[in-house]
Amino acid sequence: GEEVAQTPKHLVRGEGQKAKLYCAPIKGHSYVFWYQQVLKNEFKFLISFQNENVFDETGMPKERFSAKCLPNSPCSLEIQATKLEDSAVYFCASSQSNTGFTYEQYFGPGTRLTVT
Amino acid sequence: GDSVTQMEGPVTLSEEAFLTINCTYTATGYPSLFWYVQYPGEGLQLLLKATKADDKGSNKGFEATYRKETTSFHLEKGSVQVSDSAVYFCALRGRGNQGGKLIFGQGTELSVKP
């Protein structure tokens, strides 16, 4: 597609439950990025993929967060045993390439996760 | 590590006023610089970008110039409209082994009154 698609739009989970978020990148884009927006404005990088391979996972809280990008499937971000502090908007972005580091990232509309 | 610092908001202006939102960065090498805009309830939209020193990015009346000597990328617009009300994020994308992730400033909320 021509836009990054994210589902669901809103997700409510009780503390300790699992949350799974999905992202379909723009067709032809090889790179997928996940960001977490907390406190309304602060963006934090979580993880990136080059096709189905993890490219950079330096931002991932590894104990409870995991992510995958499998062929012919939307990418996913999963949080096991959610905590209150996981409440945030999770954005997915895709880019065509990292060659020359000039390609911009296109963002999806985000998934708002509320942990109660 | 790399970082971006923006002026604190909120910024409140009257329609047709001049806008400046300051952005400075710290980075190794020569990053690419971006301004993104987030309208209420929406995702980020790329507003403009610059990839090397002295480049000027421009779009929809907004401009920003990549100043290596002052490590700045200030956003300007000569005459703002009510529809420009949004949160503006300055970001950099490092080179080398950064993996292409964006590093964002804290965002500056702009409110334009009629």
mmCIF file with all atom_site columns, C-alpha atoms in Angstrom:
data_model
loop_
_atom_site.group_PDB
_atom_site.id
_atom_site.type_symbol
_atom_site.label_atom_id
_atom_site.label_alt_id
_atom_site.label_comp_id
_atom_site.label_asym_id
_atom_site.label_entity_id
_atom_site.label_seq_id
_atom_site.pdbx_PDB_ins_code
_atom_site.Cartn_x
_atom_site.Cartn_y
_atom_site.Cartn_z
_atom_site.occupancy
_atom_site.B_iso_or_equiv
_atom_site.pdbx_formal_charge
_atom_site.auth_seq_id
_atom_site.auth_comp_id
_atom_site.auth_asym_id
_atom_site.auth_atom_id
_atom_site.pdbx_PDB_model_num
ATOM 1   C CA . GLY A 1 1   ? 0.000  0.000   0.000  1.00 0.00 ? 1   GLY A CA 1
ATOM 2   C CA . GLU A 1 2   ? 0.896  3.650   -0.184 1.00 0.00 ? 2   GLU A CA 1
ATOM 3   C CA . GLU A 1 3   ? 0.593  4.260   3.529  1.00 0.00 ? 3   GLU A CA 1
ATOM 4   C CA . VAL A 1 4   ? 1.922  2.599   6.634  1.00 0.00 ? 4   VAL A CA 1
ATOM 5   C CA . ALA A 1 5   ? -0.985 0.778   8.256  1.00 0.00 ? 5   ALA A CA 1
ATOM 6   C CA . GLN A 1 6   ? -1.157 0.057   11.968 1.00 0.00 ? 6   GLN A CA 1
ATOM 7   C CA . THR A 1 7   ? -3.688 -2.024  13.875 1.00 0.00 ? 7   THR A CA 1
ATOM 8   C CA . PRO A 1 8   ? -5.422 -1.795  16.189 1.00 0.00 ? 8   PRO A CA 1
ATOM 9   C CA . LYS A 1 9   ? -5.952 1.915   16.621 1.00 0.00 ? 9   LYS A CA 1
ATOM 10  C CA . HIS A 1 10  ? -6.602 1.542   20.348 1.00 0.00 ? 10  HIS A CA 1
ATOM 11  C CA . LEU A 1 11  ? -5.731 -1.308  22.701 1.00 0.00 ? 11  LEU A CA 1
ATOM 12  C CA . VAL A 1 12  ? -6.622 -1.609  26.364 1.00 0.00 ? 12  VAL A CA 1
ATOM 13  C CA . ARG A 1 13  ? -4.964 -4.225  28.540 1.00 0.00 ? 13  ARG A CA 1
ATOM 14  C CA . GLY A 1 14  ? -4.978 -4.981  32.222 1.00 0.00 ? 14  GLY A CA 1
ATOM 15  C CA . GLU A 1 15  ? -1.611 -4.968  33.915 1.00 0.00 ? 15  GLU A CA 1
ATOM 16  C CA . GLY A 1 16  ? 0.109  -8.302  33.322 1.00 0.00 ? 16  GLY A CA 1
ATOM 17  C CA . GLN A 1 17  ? -1.761 -9.072  30.096 1.00 0.00 ? 17  GLN A CA 1
ATOM 18  C CA . LYS A 1 18  ? -0.153 -9.456  26.697 1.00 0.00 ? 18  LYS A CA 1
ATOM 19  C CA . ALA A 1 19  ? -0.408 -6.816  23.983 1.00 0.00 ? 19  ALA A CA 1
ATOM 20  C CA . LYS A 1 20  ? 0.292  -7.314  20.296 1.00 0.00 ? 20  LYS A CA 1
ATOM 21  C CA . LEU A 1 21  ? 0.510  -4.523  17.768 1.00 0.00 ? 21  LEU A CA 1
ATOM 22  C CA . TYR A 1 22  ? 0.741  -4.805  13.989 1.00 0.00 ? 22  TYR A CA 1
ATOM 23  C CA . CYS A 1 23  ? 2.308  -2.757  11.226 1.00 0.00 ? 23  CYS A CA 1
ATOM 24  C CA . ALA A 1 24  ? 2.146  -3.111  7.462  1.00 0.00 ? 24  ALA A CA 1
ATOM 25  C CA . PRO A 1 25  ? 4.894  -1.040  5.830  1.00 0.00 ? 25  PRO A CA 1
ATOM 26  C CA . ILE A 1 26  ? 4.583  0.708   2.499  1.00 0.00 ? 26  ILE A CA 1
ATOM 27  C CA . LYS A 1 27  ? 4.972  -1.777  -0.344 1.00 0.00 ? 27  LYS A CA 1
ATOM 28  C CA . GLY A 1 28  ? 8.560  -1.840  -1.536 1.00 0.00 ? 28  GLY A CA 1
ATOM 29  C CA . HIS A 1 29  ? 10.008 -0.440  1.678  1.00 0.00 ? 29  HIS A CA 1
ATOM 30  C CA . SER A 1 30  ? 12.747 -2.609  3.130  1.00 0.00 ? 30  SER A CA 1
ATOM 31  C CA . TYR A 1 31  ? 13.123 -0.969  6.545  1.00 0.00 ? 31  TYR A CA 1
ATOM 32  C CA . VAL A 1 32  ? 10.658 -0.895  9.407  1.00 0.00 ? 32  VAL A CA 1
ATOM 33  C CA . PHE A 1 33  ? 11.089 1.095   12.592 1.00 0.00 ? 33  PHE A CA 1
ATOM 34  C CA . TRP A 1 34  ? 9.130  1.055   15.867 1.00 0.00 ? 34  TRP A CA 1
ATOM 35  C CA . TYR A 1 35  ? 8.942  4.087   18.147 1.00 0.00 ? 35  TYR A CA 1
ATOM 36  C CA . GLN A 1 36  ? 7.216  4.651   21.462 1.00 0.00 ? 36  GLN A CA 1
ATOM 37  C CA . GLN A 1 37  ? 5.702  8.057   22.236 1.00 0.00 ? 37  GLN A CA 1
ATOM 38  C CA . VAL A 1 38  ? 5.174  8.646   25.926 1.00 0.00 ? 38  VAL A CA 1
ATOM 39  C CA . LEU A 1 39  ? 4.150  11.732  27.898 1.00 0.00 ? 39  LEU A CA 1
ATOM 40  C CA . LYS A 1 40  ? 2.525  13.188  24.797 1.00 0.00 ? 40  LYS A CA 1
ATOM 41  C CA . ASN A 1 41  ? 5.717  14.272  23.090 1.00 0.00 ? 41  ASN A CA 1
ATOM 42  C CA . GLU A 1 42  ? 8.743  12.162  23.920 1.00 0.00 ? 42  GLU A CA 1
ATOM 43  C CA . PHE A 1 43  ? 9.676  9.688   21.170 1.00 0.00 ? 43  PHE A CA 1
ATOM 44  C CA . LYS A 1 44  ? 11.830 6.690   21.932 1.00 0.00 ? 44  LYS A CA 1
ATOM 45  C CA . PHE A 1 45  ? 13.278 4.365   19.289 1.00 0.00 ? 45  PHE A CA 1
ATOM 46  C CA . LEU A 1 46  ? 12.647 0.700   20.003 1.00 0.00 ? 46  LEU A CA 1
ATOM 47  C CA . ILE A 1 47  ? 13.791 -1.508  17.135 1.00 0.00 ? 47  ILE A CA 1
ATOM 48  C CA . SER A 1 48  ? 14.319 -1.589  13.374 1.00 0.00 ? 48  SER A CA 1
ATOM 49  C CA . PHE A 1 49  ? 14.227 -4.298  10.728 1.00 0.00 ? 49  PHE A CA 1
ATOM 50  C CA . GLN A 1 50  ? 15.754 -4.740  7.314  1.00 0.00 ? 50  GLN A CA 1
ATOM 51  C CA . ASN A 1 51  ? 13.211 -7.010  5.694  1.00 0.00 ? 51  ASN A CA 1
ATOM 52  C CA . GLU A 1 52  ? 12.810 -9.847  8.227  1.00 0.00 ? 52  GLU A CA 1
ATOM 53  C CA . ASN A 1 53  ? 16.152 -9.268  9.927  1.00 0.00 ? 53  ASN A CA 1
ATOM 54  C CA . VAL A 1 54  ? 16.636 -7.239  13.069 1.00 0.00 ? 54  VAL A CA 1
ATOM 55  C CA . PHE A 1 55  ? 18.754 -4.238  12.113 1.00 0.00 ? 55  PHE A CA 1
ATOM 56  C CA . ASP A 1 56  ? 19.021 -2.296  15.347 1.00 0.00 ? 56  ASP A CA 1
ATOM 57  C CA . GLU A 1 57  ? 17.454 -3.344  18.648 1.00 0.00 ? 57  GLU A CA 1
ATOM 58  C CA . THR A 1 58  ? 19.305 -0.992  20.972 1.00 0.00 ? 58  THR A CA 1
ATOM 59  C CA . GLY A 1 59  ? 16.072 0.586   22.227 1.00 0.00 ? 59  GLY A CA 1
ATOM 60  C CA . MET A 1 60  ? 14.181 -2.571  23.104 1.00 0.00 ? 60  MET A CA 1
ATOM 61  C CA . PRO A 1 61  ? 13.433 -3.445  26.742 1.00 0.00 ? 61  PRO A CA 1
ATOM 62  C CA . LYS A 1 62  ? 14.334 -7.069  26.177 1.00 0.00 ? 62  LYS A CA 1
ATOM 63  C CA . GLU A 1 63  ? 12.643 -8.636  29.172 1.00 0.00 ? 63  GLU A CA 1
ATOM 64  C CA . ARG A 1 64  ? 9.088  -8.127  27.960 1.00 0.00 ? 64  ARG A CA 1
ATOM 65  C CA . PHE A 1 65  ? 9.238  -6.685  24.450 1.00 0.00 ? 65  PHE A CA 1
ATOM 66  C CA . SER A 1 66  ? 9.707  -8.649  21.268 1.00 0.00 ? 66  SER A CA 1
ATOM 67  C CA . ALA A 1 67  ? 9.173  -7.903  17.586 1.00 0.00 ? 67  ALA A CA 1
ATOM 68  C CA . LYS A 1 68  ? 9.097  -9.730  14.282 1.00 0.00 ? 68  LYS A CA 1
ATOM 69  C CA . CYS A 1 69  ? 8.846  -8.990  10.594 1.00 0.00 ? 69  CYS A CA 1
ATOM 70  C CA . LEU A 1 70  ? 8.058  -12.194 8.705  1.00 0.00 ? 70  LEU A CA 1
ATOM 71  C CA . PRO A 1 71  ? 7.712  -12.511 4.931  1.00 0.00 ? 71  PRO A CA 1
ATOM 72  C CA . ASN A 1 72  ? 4.205  -11.841 3.605  1.00 0.00 ? 72  ASN A CA 1
ATOM 73  C CA . SER A 1 73  ? 2.904  -10.869 7.037  1.00 0.00 ? 73  SER A CA 1
ATOM 74  C CA . PRO A 1 74  ? 2.517  -7.591  8.907  1.00 0.00 ? 74  PRO A CA 1
ATOM 75  C CA . CYS A 1 75  ? 5.323  -6.796  11.317 1.00 0.00 ? 75  CYS A CA 1
ATOM 76  C CA . SER A 1 76  ? 4.416  -7.179  14.976 1.00 0.00 ? 76  SER A CA 1
ATOM 77  C CA . LEU A 1 77  ? 5.452  -5.754  18.324 1.00 0.00 ? 77  LEU A CA 1
ATOM 78  C CA . GLU A 1 78  ? 4.508  -7.828  21.330 1.00 0.00 ? 78  GLU A CA 1
ATOM 79  C CA . ILE A 1 79  ? 4.619  -6.873  24.992 1.00 0.00 ? 79  ILE A CA 1
ATOM 80  C CA . GLN A 1 80  ? 4.372  -9.717  27.473 1.00 0.00 ? 80  GLN A CA 1
ATOM 81  C CA . ALA A 1 81  ? 3.042  -8.920  30.952 1.00 0.00 ? 81  ALA A CA 1
ATOM 82  C CA . THR A 1 82  ? 2.284  -5.264  30.315 1.00 0.00 ? 82  THR A CA 1
ATOM 83  C CA . LYS A 1 83  ? 3.017  -2.661  32.965 1.00 0.00 ? 83  LYS A CA 1
ATOM 84  C CA . LEU A 1 84  ? 1.397  0.702   33.589 1.00 0.00 ? 84  LEU A CA 1
ATOM 85  C CA . GLU A 1 85  ? 4.478  2.463   32.208 1.00 0.00 ? 85  GLU A CA 1
ATOM 86  C CA . ASP A 1 86  ? 3.956  0.753   28.835 1.00 0.00 ? 86  ASP A CA 1
ATOM 87  C CA . SER A 1 87  ? 0.954  3.019   28.250 1.00 0.00 ? 87  SER A CA 1
ATOM 88  C CA . ALA A 1 88  ? 1.952  5.033   25.194 1.00 0.00 ? 88  ALA A CA 1
ATOM 89  C CA . VAL A 1 89  ? 1.331  5.485   21.498 1.00 0.00 ? 89  VAL A CA 1
ATOM 90  C CA . TYR A 1 90  ? 3.417  3.089   19.420 1.00 0.00 ? 90  TYR A CA 1
ATOM 91  C CA . PHE A 1 91  ? 4.349  4.278   15.965 1.00 0.00 ? 91  PHE A CA 1
ATOM 92  C CA . CYS A 1 92  ? 5.649  2.237   13.092 1.00 0.00 ? 92  CYS A CA 1
ATOM 93  C CA . ALA A 1 93  ? 7.579  3.814   10.242 1.00 0.00 ? 93  ALA A CA 1
ATOM 94  C CA . SER A 1 94  ? 9.011  2.449   7.023  1.00 0.00 ? 94  SER A CA 1
ATOM 95  C CA . SER A 1 95  ? 11.648 3.645   4.611  1.00 0.00 ? 95  SER A CA 1
ATOM 96  C CA . GLN A 1 96  ? 12.772 2.530   1.222  1.00 0.00 ? 96  GLN A CA 1
ATOM 97  C CA . SER A 1 97  ? 16.407 2.112   2.077  1.00 0.00 ? 97  SER A CA 1
ATOM 98  C CA . ASN A 1 98  ? 19.188 3.276   4.343  1.00 0.00 ? 98  ASN A CA 1
ATOM 99  C CA . THR A 1 99  ? 21.619 3.746   1.473  1.00 0.00 ? 99  THR A CA 1
ATOM 100 C CA . GLY A 1 100 ? 23.167 7.153   1.860  1.00 0.00 ? 100 GLY A CA 1
ATOM 101 C CA . PHE A 1 101 ? 20.981 7.704   4.927  1.00 0.00 ? 101 PHE A CA 1
ATOM 102 C CA . THR A 1 102 ? 18.852 10.148  2.984  1.00 0.00 ? 102 THR A CA 1
ATOM 103 C CA . TYR A 1 103 ? 15.584 8.286   2.693  1.00 0.00 ? 103 TYR A CA 1
ATOM 104 C CA . GLU A 1 104 ? 12.856 9.644   4.893  1.00 0.00 ? 104 GLU A CA 1
ATOM 105 C CA . GLN A 1 105 ? 10.720 7.507   7.155  1.00 0.00 ? 105 GLN A CA 1
ATOM 106 C CA . TYR A 1 106 ? 6.964  7.428   6.639  1.00 0.00 ? 106 TYR A CA 1
ATOM 107 C CA . PHE A 1 107 ? 4.938  7.032   9.792  1.00 0.00 ? 107 PHE A CA 1
ATOM 108 C CA . GLY A 1 108 ? 1.739  5.165   10.465 1.00 0.00 ? 108 GLY A CA 1
ATOM 109 C CA . PRO A 1 109 ? -1.128 6.626   12.513 1.00 0.00 ? 109 PRO A CA 1
ATOM 110 C CA . GLY A 1 110 ? -0.029 4.815   15.658 1.00 0.00 ? 110 GLY A CA 1
ATOM 111 C CA . THR A 1 111 ? -1.578 2.390   18.149 1.00 0.00 ? 111 THR A CA 1
ATOM 112 C CA . ARG A 1 112 ? -2.585 3.822   21.501 1.00 0.00 ? 112 ARG A CA 1
ATOM 113 C CA . LEU A 1 113 ? -1.950 1.257   24.249 1.00 0.00 ? 113 LEU A CA 1
ATOM 114 C CA . THR A 1 114 ? -3.578 1.871   27.603 1.00 0.00 ? 114 THR A CA 1
ATOM 115 C CA . VAL A 1 115 ? -2.590 -0.400  30.470 1.00 0.00 ? 115 VAL A CA 1
ATOM 116 C CA . THR A 1 116 ? -4.991 -0.315  33.396 1.00 0.00 ? 116 THR A CA 1
ATOM 117 C CA . GLY B 2 1   ? 25.426 9.950   22.057 1.00 0.00 ? 1   GLY B CA 1
ATOM 118 C CA . ASP B 2 2   ? 23.525 11.941  19.463 1.00 0.00 ? 2   ASP B CA 1
ATOM 119 C CA . SER B 2 3   ? 20.817 14.276  20.723 1.00 0.00 ? 3   SER B CA 1
ATOM 120 C CA . VAL B 2 4   ? 18.422 17.020  19.649 1.00 0.00 ? 4   VAL B CA 1
ATOM 121 C CA . THR B 2 5   ? 17.288 19.981  21.729 1.00 0.00 ? 5   THR B CA 1
ATOM 122 C CA . GLN B 2 6   ? 14.282 22.112  20.849 1.00 0.00 ? 6   GLN B CA 1
ATOM 123 C CA . MET B 2 7   ? 12.920 25.266  22.374 1.00 0.00 ? 7   MET B CA 1
ATOM 124 C CA . GLU B 2 8   ? 10.245 24.599  24.922 1.00 0.00 ? 8   GLU B CA 1
ATOM 125 C CA . GLY B 2 9   ? 6.639  25.274  24.159 1.00 0.00 ? 9   GLY B CA 1
ATOM 126 C CA . PRO B 2 10  ? 3.875  25.916  23.997 1.00 0.00 ? 10  PRO B CA 1
ATOM 127 C CA . VAL B 2 11  ? 4.304  28.724  21.525 1.00 0.00 ? 11  VAL B CA 1
ATOM 128 C CA . THR B 2 12  ? 1.234  30.861  20.994 1.00 0.00 ? 12  THR B CA 1
ATOM 129 C CA . LEU B 2 13  ? 1.059  33.242  18.029 1.00 0.00 ? 13  LEU B CA 1
ATOM 130 C CA . SER B 2 14  ? -1.518 35.327  16.260 1.00 0.00 ? 14  SER B CA 1
ATOM 131 C CA . GLU B 2 15  ? -2.373 34.517  12.660 1.00 0.00 ? 15  GLU B CA 1
ATOM 132 C CA . GLU B 2 16  ? 0.133  35.990  10.171 1.00 0.00 ? 16  GLU B CA 1
ATOM 133 C CA . ALA B 2 17  ? 2.874  36.281  12.803 1.00 0.00 ? 17  ALA B CA 1
ATOM 134 C CA . PHE B 2 18  ? 6.452  35.161  12.122 1.00 0.00 ? 18  PHE B CA 1
ATOM 135 C CA . LEU B 2 19  ? 7.441  31.778  13.526 1.00 0.00 ? 19  LEU B CA 1
ATOM 136 C CA . THR B 2 20  ? 10.819 30.540  14.688 1.00 0.00 ? 20  THR B CA 1
ATOM 137 C CA . ILE B 2 21  ? 11.276 27.242  16.512 1.00 0.00 ? 21  ILE B CA 1
ATOM 138 C CA . ASN B 2 22  ? 14.880 26.692  17.571 1.00 0.00 ? 22  ASN B CA 1
ATOM 139 C CA . CYS B 2 23  ? 16.568 23.335  17.185 1.00 0.00 ? 23  CYS B CA 1
ATOM 140 C CA . THR B 2 24  ? 20.167 22.420  17.956 1.00 0.00 ? 24  THR B CA 1
ATOM 141 C CA . TYR B 2 25  ? 21.819 19.043  17.734 1.00 0.00 ? 25  TYR B CA 1
ATOM 142 C CA . THR B 2 26  ? 24.798 17.059  18.921 1.00 0.00 ? 26  THR B CA 1
ATOM 143 C CA . ALA B 2 27  ? 26.053 14.342  16.611 1.00 0.00 ? 27  ALA B CA 1
ATOM 144 C CA . THR B 2 28  ? 29.163 12.660  15.353 1.00 0.00 ? 28  THR B CA 1
ATOM 145 C CA . GLY B 2 29  ? 29.795 13.038  11.663 1.00 0.00 ? 29  GLY B CA 1
ATOM 146 C CA . TYR B 2 30  ? 27.233 14.617  9.377  1.00 0.00 ? 30  TYR B CA 1
ATOM 147 C CA . PRO B 2 31  ? 23.673 13.650  10.204 1.00 0.00 ? 31  PRO B CA 1
ATOM 148 C CA . SER B 2 32  ? 20.603 14.271  8.090  1.00 0.00 ? 32  SER B CA 1
ATOM 149 C CA . LEU B 2 33  ? 18.163 16.668  9.733  1.00 0.00 ? 33  LEU B CA 1
ATOM 150 C CA . PHE B 2 34  ? 14.381 16.667  9.626  1.00 0.00 ? 34  PHE B CA 1
ATOM 151 C CA . TRP B 2 35  ? 11.347 18.545  10.808 1.00 0.00 ? 35  TRP B CA 1
ATOM 152 C CA . TYR B 2 36  ? 8.218  16.484  11.395 1.00 0.00 ? 36  TYR B CA 1
ATOM 153 C CA . VAL B 2 37  ? 4.758  17.784  12.272 1.00 0.00 ? 37  VAL B CA 1
ATOM 154 C CA . GLN B 2 38  ? 2.102  16.003  14.323 1.00 0.00 ? 38  GLN B CA 1
ATOM 155 C CA . TYR B 2 39  ? -1.475 17.244  14.106 1.00 0.00 ? 39  TYR B CA 1
ATOM 156 C CA . PRO B 2 40  ? -3.807 16.332  16.978 1.00 0.00 ? 40  PRO B CA 1
ATOM 157 C CA . GLY B 2 41  ? -4.588 12.611  17.042 1.00 0.00 ? 41  GLY B CA 1
ATOM 158 C CA . GLU B 2 42  ? -2.431 11.837  14.030 1.00 0.00 ? 42  GLU B CA 1
ATOM 159 C CA . GLY B 2 43  ? 0.960  10.347  13.244 1.00 0.00 ? 43  GLY B CA 1
ATOM 160 C CA . LEU B 2 44  ? 4.060  12.198  12.157 1.00 0.00 ? 44  LEU B CA 1
ATOM 161 C CA . GLN B 2 45  ? 4.333  13.831  8.765  1.00 0.00 ? 45  GLN B CA 1
ATOM 162 C CA . LEU B 2 46  ? 7.628  14.842  7.274  1.00 0.00 ? 46  LEU B CA 1
ATOM 163 C CA . LEU B 2 47  ? 7.655  18.604  6.827  1.00 0.00 ? 47  LEU B CA 1
ATOM 164 C CA . LEU B 2 48  ? 11.125 19.157  5.404  1.00 0.00 ? 48  LEU B CA 1
ATOM 165 C CA . LYS B 2 49  ? 14.647 17.789  5.452  1.00 0.00 ? 49  LYS B CA 1
ATOM 166 C CA . ALA B 2 50  ? 18.282 18.686  4.790  1.00 0.00 ? 50  ALA B CA 1
ATOM 167 C CA . THR B 2 51  ? 21.104 16.249  4.271  1.00 0.00 ? 51  THR B CA 1
ATOM 168 C CA . LYS B 2 52  ? 24.258 18.372  4.275  1.00 0.00 ? 52  LYS B CA 1
ATOM 169 C CA . ALA B 2 53  ? 25.643 21.631  5.563  1.00 0.00 ? 53  ALA B CA 1
ATOM 170 C CA . ASP B 2 54  ? 24.045 24.803  4.143  1.00 0.00 ? 54  ASP B CA 1
ATOM 171 C CA . ASP B 2 55  ? 21.162 22.835  2.610  1.00 0.00 ? 55  ASP B CA 1
ATOM 172 C CA . LYS B 2 56  ? 17.831 24.603  2.984  1.00 0.00 ? 56  LYS B CA 1
ATOM 173 C CA . GLY B 2 57  ? 14.738 22.453  3.334  1.00 0.00 ? 57  GLY B CA 1
ATOM 174 C CA . SER B 2 58  ? 11.393 24.060  2.511  1.00 0.00 ? 58  SER B CA 1
ATOM 175 C CA . ASN B 2 59  ? 7.759  23.037  2.287  1.00 0.00 ? 59  ASN B CA 1
ATOM 176 C CA . LYS B 2 60  ? 4.354  24.732  2.724  1.00 0.00 ? 60  LYS B CA 1
ATOM 177 C CA . GLY B 2 61  ? 6.015  28.051  3.546  1.00 0.00 ? 61  GLY B CA 1
ATOM 178 C CA . PHE B 2 62  ? 8.261  26.531  6.223  1.00 0.00 ? 62  PHE B CA 1
ATOM 179 C CA . GLU B 2 63  ? 12.038 26.691  5.890  1.00 0.00 ? 63  GLU B CA 1
ATOM 180 C CA . ALA B 2 64  ? 15.061 25.442  7.807  1.00 0.00 ? 64  ALA B CA 1
ATOM 181 C CA . THR B 2 65  ? 18.767 25.711  7.001  1.00 0.00 ? 65  THR B CA 1
ATOM 182 C CA . TYR B 2 66  ? 21.349 23.143  8.080  1.00 0.00 ? 66  TYR B CA 1
ATOM 183 C CA . ARG B 2 67  ? 23.994 25.177  9.930  1.00 0.00 ? 67  ARG B CA 1
ATOM 184 C CA . LYS B 2 68  ? 27.001 23.024  10.738 1.00 0.00 ? 68  LYS B CA 1
ATOM 185 C CA . GLU B 2 69  ? 28.953 25.834  12.403 1.00 0.00 ? 69  GLU B CA 1
ATOM 186 C CA . THR B 2 70  ? 26.201 26.393  14.971 1.00 0.00 ? 70  THR B CA 1
ATOM 187 C CA . THR B 2 71  ? 24.841 22.805  14.871 1.00 0.00 ? 71  THR B CA 1
ATOM 188 C CA . SER B 2 72  ? 21.361 24.215  14.324 1.00 0.00 ? 72  SER B CA 1
ATOM 189 C CA . PHE B 2 73  ? 18.318 23.614  12.142 1.00 0.00 ? 73  PHE B CA 1
ATOM 190 C CA . HIS B 2 74  ? 15.824 26.279  13.161 1.00 0.00 ? 74  HIS B CA 1
ATOM 191 C CA . LEU B 2 75  ? 12.327 26.150  11.667 1.00 0.00 ? 75  LEU B CA 1
ATOM 192 C CA . GLU B 2 76  ? 10.849 29.392  10.300 1.00 0.00 ? 76  GLU B CA 1
ATOM 193 C CA . LYS B 2 77  ? 7.677  30.544  8.621  1.00 0.00 ? 77  LYS B CA 1
ATOM 194 C CA . GLY B 2 78  ? 6.925  34.082  7.602  1.00 0.00 ? 78  GLY B CA 1
ATOM 195 C CA . SER B 2 79  ? 3.180  34.085  8.218  1.00 0.00 ? 79  SER B CA 1
ATOM 196 C CA . VAL B 2 80  ? 1.512  31.359  10.245 1.00 0.00 ? 80  VAL B CA 1
ATOM 197 C CA . GLN B 2 81  ? -2.087 30.228  9.863  1.00 0.00 ? 81  GLN B CA 1
ATOM 198 C CA . VAL B 2 82  ? -4.512 28.699  12.334 1.00 0.00 ? 82  VAL B CA 1
ATOM 199 C CA . SER B 2 83  ? -4.129 25.412  10.431 1.00 0.00 ? 83  SER B CA 1
ATOM 200 C CA . ASP B 2 84  ? -0.419 25.330  11.386 1.00 0.00 ? 84  ASP B CA 1
ATOM 201 C CA . SER B 2 85  ? -1.377 24.585  14.993 1.00 0.00 ? 85  SER B CA 1
ATOM 202 C CA . ALA B 2 86  ? 0.368  21.301  15.781 1.00 0.00 ? 86  ALA B CA 1
ATOM 203 C CA . VAL B 2 87  ? 3.392  19.838  17.526 1.00 0.00 ? 87  VAL B CA 1
ATOM 204 C CA . TYR B 2 88  ? 6.679  20.188  15.636 1.00 0.00 ? 88  TYR B CA 1
ATOM 205 C CA . PHE B 2 89  ? 9.558  17.778  16.091 1.00 0.00 ? 89  PHE B CA 1
ATOM 206 C CA . CYS B 2 90  ? 13.137 18.285  15.045 1.00 0.00 ? 90  CYS B CA 1
ATOM 207 C CA . ALA B 2 91  ? 14.999 15.038  14.395 1.00 0.00 ? 91  ALA B CA 1
ATOM 208 C CA . LEU B 2 92  ? 18.310 13.735  13.193 1.00 0.00 ? 92  LEU B CA 1
ATOM 209 C CA . ARG B 2 93  ? 19.278 10.553  11.478 1.00 0.00 ? 93  ARG B CA 1
ATOM 210 C CA . GLY B 2 94  ? 22.855 9.582   12.106 1.00 0.00 ? 94  GLY B CA 1
ATOM 211 C CA . ARG B 2 95  ? 25.300 8.060   9.733  1.00 0.00 ? 95  ARG B CA 1
ATOM 212 C CA . GLY B 2 96  ? 27.759 5.269   10.341 1.00 0.00 ? 96  GLY B CA 1
ATOM 213 C CA . ASN B 2 97  ? 26.466 2.528   12.587 1.00 0.00 ? 97  ASN B CA 1
ATOM 214 C CA . GLN B 2 98  ? 23.369 4.330   13.828 1.00 0.00 ? 98  GLN B CA 1
ATOM 215 C CA . GLY B 2 99  ? 21.152 2.044   11.801 1.00 0.00 ? 99  GLY B CA 1
ATOM 216 C CA . GLY B 2 100 ? 19.057 4.880   10.449 1.00 0.00 ? 100 GLY B CA 1
ATOM 217 C CA . LYS B 2 101 ? 16.929 5.433   13.545 1.00 0.00 ? 101 LYS B CA 1
ATOM 218 C CA . LEU B 2 102 ? 15.574 8.923   14.122 1.00 0.00 ? 102 LEU B CA 1
ATOM 219 C CA . ILE B 2 103 ? 16.499 10.789  17.271 1.00 0.00 ? 103 ILE B CA 1
ATOM 220 C CA . PHE B 2 104 ? 13.849 13.332  18.163 1.00 0.00 ? 104 PHE B CA 1
ATOM 221 C CA . GLY B 2 105 ? 13.769 16.528  20.107 1.00 0.00 ? 105 GLY B CA 1
ATOM 222 C CA . GLN B 2 106 ? 11.112 16.907  22.770 1.00 0.00 ? 106 GLN B CA 1
ATOM 223 C CA . GLY B 2 107 ? 8.640  18.614  20.439 1.00 0.00 ? 107 GLY B CA 1
ATOM 224 C CA . THR B 2 108 ? 7.318  22.172  20.413 1.00 0.00 ? 108 THR B CA 1
ATOM 225 C CA . GLU B 2 109 ? 3.596  22.771  20.533 1.00 0.00 ? 109 GLU B CA 1
ATOM 226 C CA . LEU B 2 110 ? 2.409  25.658  18.364 1.00 0.00 ? 110 LEU B CA 1
ATOM 227 C CA . SER B 2 111 ? -0.975 27.275  18.825 1.00 0.00 ? 111 SER B CA 1
ATOM 228 C CA . VAL B 2 112 ? -2.060 29.908  16.311 1.00 0.00 ? 112 VAL B CA 1
ATOM 229 C CA . LYS B 2 113 ? -4.989 32.132  17.263 1.00 0.00 ? 113 LYS B CA 1
ATOM 230 C CA . PRO B 2 114 ? -7.222 33.906  14.707 1.00 0.00 ? 114 PRO B CA 1
#
